[in-house]
PDB file of C-alpha atoms in Angstrom:
ATOM      1  CA  MET A   1       0.000   0.000   0.000  1.00  0.00           C
ATOM      2  CA  ILE A   2       2.752   2.451   0.924  1.00  0.00           C
ATOM      3  CA  LEU A   3       4.579   1.624  -2.307  1.00  0.00           C
ATOM      4  CA  LYS A   4       1.460   2.511  -4.324  1.00  0.00           C
ATOM      5  CA  LEU A   5       1.196   5.829  -2.480  1.00  0.00           C
ATOM      6  CA  ILE A   6       4.844   6.621  -3.193  1.00  0.00           C
ATOM      7  CA  TYR A   7       4.347   5.673  -6.848  1.00  0.00           C
ATOM      8  CA  THR A   8       1.295   7.944  -7.077  1.00  0.00           C
ATOM      9  CA  PHE A   9       3.298  10.864  -5.673  1.00  0.00           C
ATOM     10  CA  LEU A  10       6.167  10.045  -8.023  1.00  0.00           C
ATOM     11  CA  ILE A  11       3.884  10.178 -11.068  1.00  0.00           C
ATOM     12  CA  GLY A  12       2.309  13.427  -9.882  1.00  0.00           C
ATOM     13  CA  ILE A  13       5.578  15.190  -9.163  1.00  0.00           C
ATOM     14  CA  PHE A  14       7.262  14.023 -12.359  1.00  0.00           C
ATOM     15  CA  LEU A  15       4.253  15.046 -14.423  1.00  0.00           C
ATOM     16  CA  ALA A  16       4.231  18.575 -12.987  1.00  0.00           C
ATOM     17  CA  VAL A  17       8.001  18.878 -13.495  1.00  0.00           C
ATOM     18  CA  PHE A  18       7.593  17.503 -17.032  1.00  0.00           C
ATOM     19  CA  VAL A  19       5.090  20.243 -17.883  1.00  0.00           C
ATOM     20  CA  GLY A  20       7.244  22.992 -16.342  1.00  0.00           C
ATOM     21  CA  VAL A  21      10.461  21.826 -17.995  1.00  0.00           C
ATOM     22  CA  GLY A  22       8.665  21.276 -21.300  1.00  0.00           C
ATOM     23  CA  ILE A  23       7.346  24.821 -21.297  1.00  0.00           C
ATOM     24  CA  ALA A  24      10.794  26.196 -20.427  1.00  0.00           C
ATOM     25  CA  ALA A  25      12.446  24.096 -23.153  1.00  0.00           C
ATOM     26  CA  PHE A  26      10.116  25.083 -25.974  1.00  0.00           C
ATOM     27  CA  TYR A  27       9.147  28.573 -24.790  1.00  0.00           C
ATOM     28  CA  PRO A  28      12.227  30.110 -23.151  1.00  0.00           C
ATOM     29  CA  GLY A  29      11.834  33.120 -20.924  1.00  0.00           C
ATOM     30  CA  PRO A  30      13.334  36.560 -21.443  1.00  0.00           C
ATOM     31  CA  LYS A  31      16.947  37.068 -20.416  1.00  0.00           C
ATOM     32  CA  TYR A  32      17.805  39.592 -17.731  1.00  0.00           C
ATOM     33  CA  PRO A  33      19.883  42.460 -19.190  1.00  0.00           C
ATOM     34  CA  GLU A  34      23.539  42.532 -18.284  1.00  0.00           C
ATOM     35  CA  PRO A  35      24.368  45.619 -16.208  1.00  0.00           C
ATOM     36  CA  PRO A  36      27.148  47.785 -17.650  1.00  0.00           C
ATOM     37  CA  VAL A  37      30.573  47.574 -16.040  1.00  0.00           C
ATOM     38  CA  THR A  38      30.322  51.166 -14.837  1.00  0.00           C
ATOM     39  CA  LEU A  39      27.270  50.274 -12.744  1.00  0.00           C
ATOM     40  CA  LYS A  40      28.949  47.201 -11.291  1.00  0.00           C
ATOM     41  CA  TYR A  41      32.118  48.871 -10.095  1.00  0.00           C
ATOM     42  CA  CYS A  42      31.356  52.586  -9.873  1.00  0.00           C
ATOM     43  CA  SER A  43      28.967  54.896  -8.119  1.00  0.00           C
ATOM     44  CA  PRO A  44      28.125  58.567  -8.640  1.00  0.00           C
ATOM     45  CA  GLU A  45      30.356  59.421  -5.693  1.00  0.00           C
ATOM     46  CA  THR A  46      33.422  57.742  -7.221  1.00  0.00           C
ATOM     47  CA  ALA A  47      33.209  59.635 -10.527  1.00  0.00           C
ATOM     48  CA  LYS A  48      36.330  61.751 -10.739  1.00  0.00           C
ATOM     49  CA  ASN A  49      35.033  64.340 -13.161  1.00  0.00           C
ATOM     50  CA  ALA A  50      31.894  65.464 -14.963  1.00  0.00           C
ATOM     51  CA  ALA A  51      32.590  63.266 -18.007  1.00  0.00           C
ATOM     52  CA  GLU A  52      32.773  60.099 -15.884  1.00  0.00           C
ATOM     53  CA  TYR A  53      29.620  61.111 -14.045  1.00  0.00           C
ATOM     54  CA  GLU A  54      27.777  61.700 -17.342  1.00  0.00           C
ATOM     55  CA  GLU A  55      28.911  58.297 -18.640  1.00  0.00           C
ATOM     56  CA  PHE A  56      27.735  56.680 -15.404  1.00  0.00           C
ATOM     57  CA  LYS A  57      24.397  58.494 -15.606  1.00  0.00           C
ATOM     58  CA  LYS A  58      23.903  57.532 -19.277  1.00  0.00           C
ATOM     59  CA  ASP A  59      24.718  53.873 -18.550  1.00  0.00           C
ATOM     60  CA  ALA A  60      22.341  53.864 -15.578  1.00  0.00           C
ATOM     61  CA  GLU A  61      19.484  55.342 -17.633  1.00  0.00           C
ATOM     62  CA  THR A  62      20.064  52.868 -20.470  1.00  0.00           C
ATOM     63  CA  PHE A  63      20.131  49.955 -18.038  1.00  0.00           C
ATOM     64  CA  ASP A  64      16.945  51.200 -16.347  1.00  0.00           C
ATOM     65  CA  LYS A  65      15.160  51.217 -19.726  1.00  0.00           C
ATOM     66  CA  GLU A  66      16.423  47.711 -20.536  1.00  0.00           C
ATOM     67  CA  GLU A  67      15.365  46.477 -17.102  1.00  0.00           C
ATOM     68  CA  LYS A  68      11.890  47.994 -17.483  1.00  0.00           C
ATOM     69  CA  PHE A  69      11.527  46.334 -20.901  1.00  0.00           C
ATOM     70  CA  TYR A  70      12.663  43.031 -19.327  1.00  0.00           C
ATOM     71  CA  ARG A  71      10.036  43.335 -16.558  1.00  0.00           C
ATOM     72  CA  GLU A  72       7.295  43.939 -19.138  1.00  0.00           C
ATOM     73  CA  LYS A  73       8.431  40.948 -21.214  1.00  0.00           C
ATOM     74  CA  SER A  74       8.689  38.849 -18.067  1.00  0.00           C
ATOM     75  CA  GLN A  75       5.112  39.686 -17.059  1.00  0.00           C
ATOM     76  CA  ARG A  76       3.845  38.671 -20.523  1.00  0.00           C
ATOM     77  CA  TYR A  77       5.938  35.521 -20.344  1.00  0.00           C
ATOM     78  CA  ASN A  78       4.529  34.627 -16.914  1.00  0.00           C
ATOM     79  CA  ARG A  79       0.991  35.182 -18.207  1.00  0.00           C
ATOM     80  CA  ASN A  80       1.589  32.934 -21.202  1.00  0.00           C
ATOM     81  CA  VAL A  81       3.256  30.215 -19.107  1.00  0.00           C
ATOM     82  CA  SER A  82       0.353  30.395 -16.670  1.00  0.00           C
ATOM     83  CA  ILE A  83      -2.117  29.899 -19.519  1.00  0.00           C
ATOM     84  CA  PHE A  84      -0.105  27.024 -21.038  1.00  0.00           C
ATOM     85  CA  SER A  85       0.213  25.225 -17.717  1.00  0.00           C
ATOM     86  CA  LEU A  86      -3.458  25.850 -16.882  1.00  0.00           C
ATOM     87  CA  VAL A  87      -4.493  24.236 -20.167  1.00  0.00           C
ATOM     88  CA  ALA A  88      -2.066  21.369 -19.541  1.00  0.00           C
ATOM     89  CA  SER A  89      -3.480  20.822 -16.047  1.00  0.00           C
ATOM     90  CA  ILE A  90      -7.031  20.716 -17.401  1.00  0.00           C
ATOM     91  CA  ILE A  91      -6.025  18.168 -20.058  1.00  0.00           C
ATOM     92  CA  ILE A  92      -4.198  16.047 -17.471  1.00  0.00           C
ATOM     93  CA  VAL A  93      -7.149  16.110 -15.068  1.00  0.00           C
ATOM     94  CA  ILE A  94      -9.589  15.185 -17.840  1.00  0.00           C
ATOM     95  CA  ALA A  95      -7.300  12.318 -18.897  1.00  0.00           C
ATOM     96  CA  SER A  96      -7.092  11.040 -15.333  1.00  0.00           C
ATOM     97  CA  LEU A  97     -10.879  11.097 -14.919  1.00  0.00           C
ATOM     98  CA  THR A  98     -11.688   9.526 -18.299  1.00  0.00           C
ATOM     99  CA  PHE A  99      -9.002   7.476 -20.030  1.00  0.00           C
ATOM    100  CA  PHE A 100      -7.269   6.130 -16.927  1.00  0.00           C
ATOM    101  CA  LYS A 101     -10.182   5.787 -14.508  1.00  0.00           C
ATOM    102  CA  LYS A 102      -9.898   1.973 -14.541  1.00  0.00           C
ATOM    103  CA  ILE A 103      -6.184   2.056 -13.648  1.00  0.00           C
ATOM    104  CA  LEU A 104      -6.511   3.799 -10.291  1.00  0.00           C
ATOM    105  CA  ILE A 105      -2.844   4.135  -9.403  1.00  0.00           C
ATOM    106  CA  ILE A 106      -2.056   5.931 -12.679  1.00  0.00           C
ATOM    107  CA  ALA A 107      -5.287   7.933 -12.548  1.00  0.00           C
ATOM    108  CA  ASP A 108      -4.455   9.147  -9.041  1.00  0.00           C
ATOM    109  CA  GLY A 109      -0.900  10.028 -10.095  1.00  0.00           C
ATOM    110  CA  LEU A 110      -2.191  11.953 -13.094  1.00  0.00           C
ATOM    111  CA  LEU A 111      -4.748  13.692 -10.914  1.00  0.00           C
ATOM    112  CA  LEU A 112      -2.046  14.736  -8.461  1.00  0.00           C
ATOM    113  CA  GLY A 113       0.162  15.866 -11.357  1.00  0.00           C
ATOM    114  CA  GLY A 114      -2.720  17.889 -12.764  1.00  0.00           C
ATOM    115  CA  LEU A 115      -3.265  19.559  -9.401  1.00  0.00           C
ATOM    116  CA  LEU A 116       0.445  20.324  -8.984  1.00  0.00           C
ATOM    117  CA  THR A 117       0.495  21.755 -12.509  1.00  0.00           C
ATOM    118  CA  LEU A 118      -2.539  23.850 -11.594  1.00  0.00           C
ATOM    119  CA  ILE A 119      -0.673  25.189  -8.550  1.00  0.00           C
ATOM    120  CA  TYR A 120       2.292  25.987 -10.821  1.00  0.00           C
ATOM    121  CA  SER A 121      -0.070  27.843 -13.149  1.00  0.00           C
ATOM    122  CA  VAL A 122      -1.474  29.904 -10.287  1.00  0.00           C
ATOM    123  CA  MET A 123       2.031  30.738  -9.045  1.00  0.00           C
ATOM    124  CA  ARG A 124       3.105  31.871 -12.512  1.00  0.00           C
ATOM    125  CA  GLY A 125      -0.103  33.880 -12.772  1.00  0.00           C
ATOM    126  CA  PHE A 126       0.956  35.863  -9.721  1.00  0.00           C
ATOM    127  CA  GLY A 127       4.053  36.990 -11.642  1.00  0.00           C
ATOM    128  CA  THR A 128       1.942  38.912 -14.147  1.00  0.00           C
ATOM    129  CA  GLU A 129       1.192  41.951 -11.951  1.00  0.00           C
ATOM    130  CA  ASP A 130      -2.355  41.828 -13.367  1.00  0.00           C
ATOM    131  CA  ASN A 131      -5.018  41.412 -10.690  1.00  0.00           C
ATOM    132  CA  ILE A 132      -7.788  40.502 -13.148  1.00  0.00           C
ATOM    133  CA  PHE A 133      -5.667  37.744 -14.685  1.00  0.00           C
ATOM    134  CA  ARG A 134      -4.754  36.479 -11.201  1.00  0.00           C
ATOM    135  CA  PHE A 135      -8.428  36.404 -10.281  1.00  0.00           C
ATOM    136  CA  ILE A 136      -9.300  34.448 -13.431  1.00  0.00           C
ATOM    137  CA  VAL A 137      -6.539  31.882 -12.856  1.00  0.00           C
ATOM    138  CA  VAL A 138      -7.483  31.426  -9.194  1.00  0.00           C
ATOM    139  CA  THR A 139     -11.174  31.127 -10.153  1.00  0.00           C
ATOM    140  CA  VAL A 140     -10.400  28.425 -12.708  1.00  0.00           C
ATOM    141  CA  GLY A 141      -8.259  26.666 -10.111  1.00  0.00           C
ATOM    142  CA  LEU A 142     -11.073  26.783  -7.578  1.00  0.00           C
ATOM    143  CA  ILE A 143     -13.616  25.469 -10.080  1.00  0.00           C
ATOM    144  CA  ILE A 144     -11.323  22.595 -11.075  1.00  0.00           C
ATOM    145  CA  SER A 145     -10.651  21.753  -7.424  1.00  0.00           C
ATOM    146  CA  LEU A 146     -14.348  21.743  -6.538  1.00  0.00           C
ATOM    147  CA  PHE A 147     -15.204  19.671  -9.611  1.00  0.00           C
ATOM    148  CA  LEU A 148     -12.455  17.177  -8.814  1.00  0.00           C
ATOM    149  CA  GLY A 149     -13.583  16.887  -5.226  1.00  0.00           C
ATOM    150  CA  TYR A 150     -17.095  16.139  -6.400  1.00  0.00           C
ATOM    151  CA  VAL A 151     -16.122  13.640  -9.106  1.00  0.00           C
ATOM    152  CA  LYS A 152     -13.448  11.860  -7.081  1.00  0.00           C
ATOM    153  CA  PHE A 153     -14.953  11.795  -3.587  1.00  0.00           C
ATOM    154  CA  ILE A 154     -18.668  12.659  -3.527  1.00  0.00           C
ATOM    155  CA  ARG A 155     -19.999  10.989  -6.668  1.00  0.00           C
ATOM    156  CA  PRO A 156     -18.492   7.550  -5.868  1.00  0.00           C
ATOM    157  CA  SER A 157     -20.152   7.580  -2.423  1.00  0.00           C
ATOM    158  CA  GLU A 158     -23.492   8.515  -4.029  1.00  0.00           C
ATOM    159  CA  LYS A 159     -23.188   5.551  -6.419  1.00  0.00           C
ATOM    160  CA  SER A 160     -22.348   3.100  -3.638  1.00  0.00           C
ATOM    161  CA  SER A 161     -25.173   4.325  -1.368  1.00  0.00           C
ATOM    162  CA  SER A 162     -27.775   4.049  -4.154  1.00  0.00           C
ATOM    163  CA  GLU A 163     -26.865   0.426  -4.894  1.00  0.00           C
TER     164      GLU A 163
END
């Protein structure tokens, strides 16, 4: 019994990691801009003359623009990854409740993997800085969780009590 439980957790964890790594492999995220050398090793106080200070200021402004652009791209990326993983979790949950319902150990592992993928989707959704999108992702997560609870735990007890 304990071995089956461990196997179920193994399937669930590997499935969630598979989805996350698959998304990262085929849809890579934006790269953080490299700060200029002057920002790494200098400060406005260490500038020896006006020319060095102006160079430092120009580099800092350029890096700020690049960093802002990176944050915007990162928020879009997080939104897209959240959507991809949400769709993947829905597909996994549907597969566990339909195709694999006769093979309980695999169905339970897929169900756990779908839930972990759903949690991953919600976490990525929080990286979007968009409250409406966060609300939508959390709402979908809640609906899936309630539906799963009904299908997996309540409906089987209704069938057995009616027989």
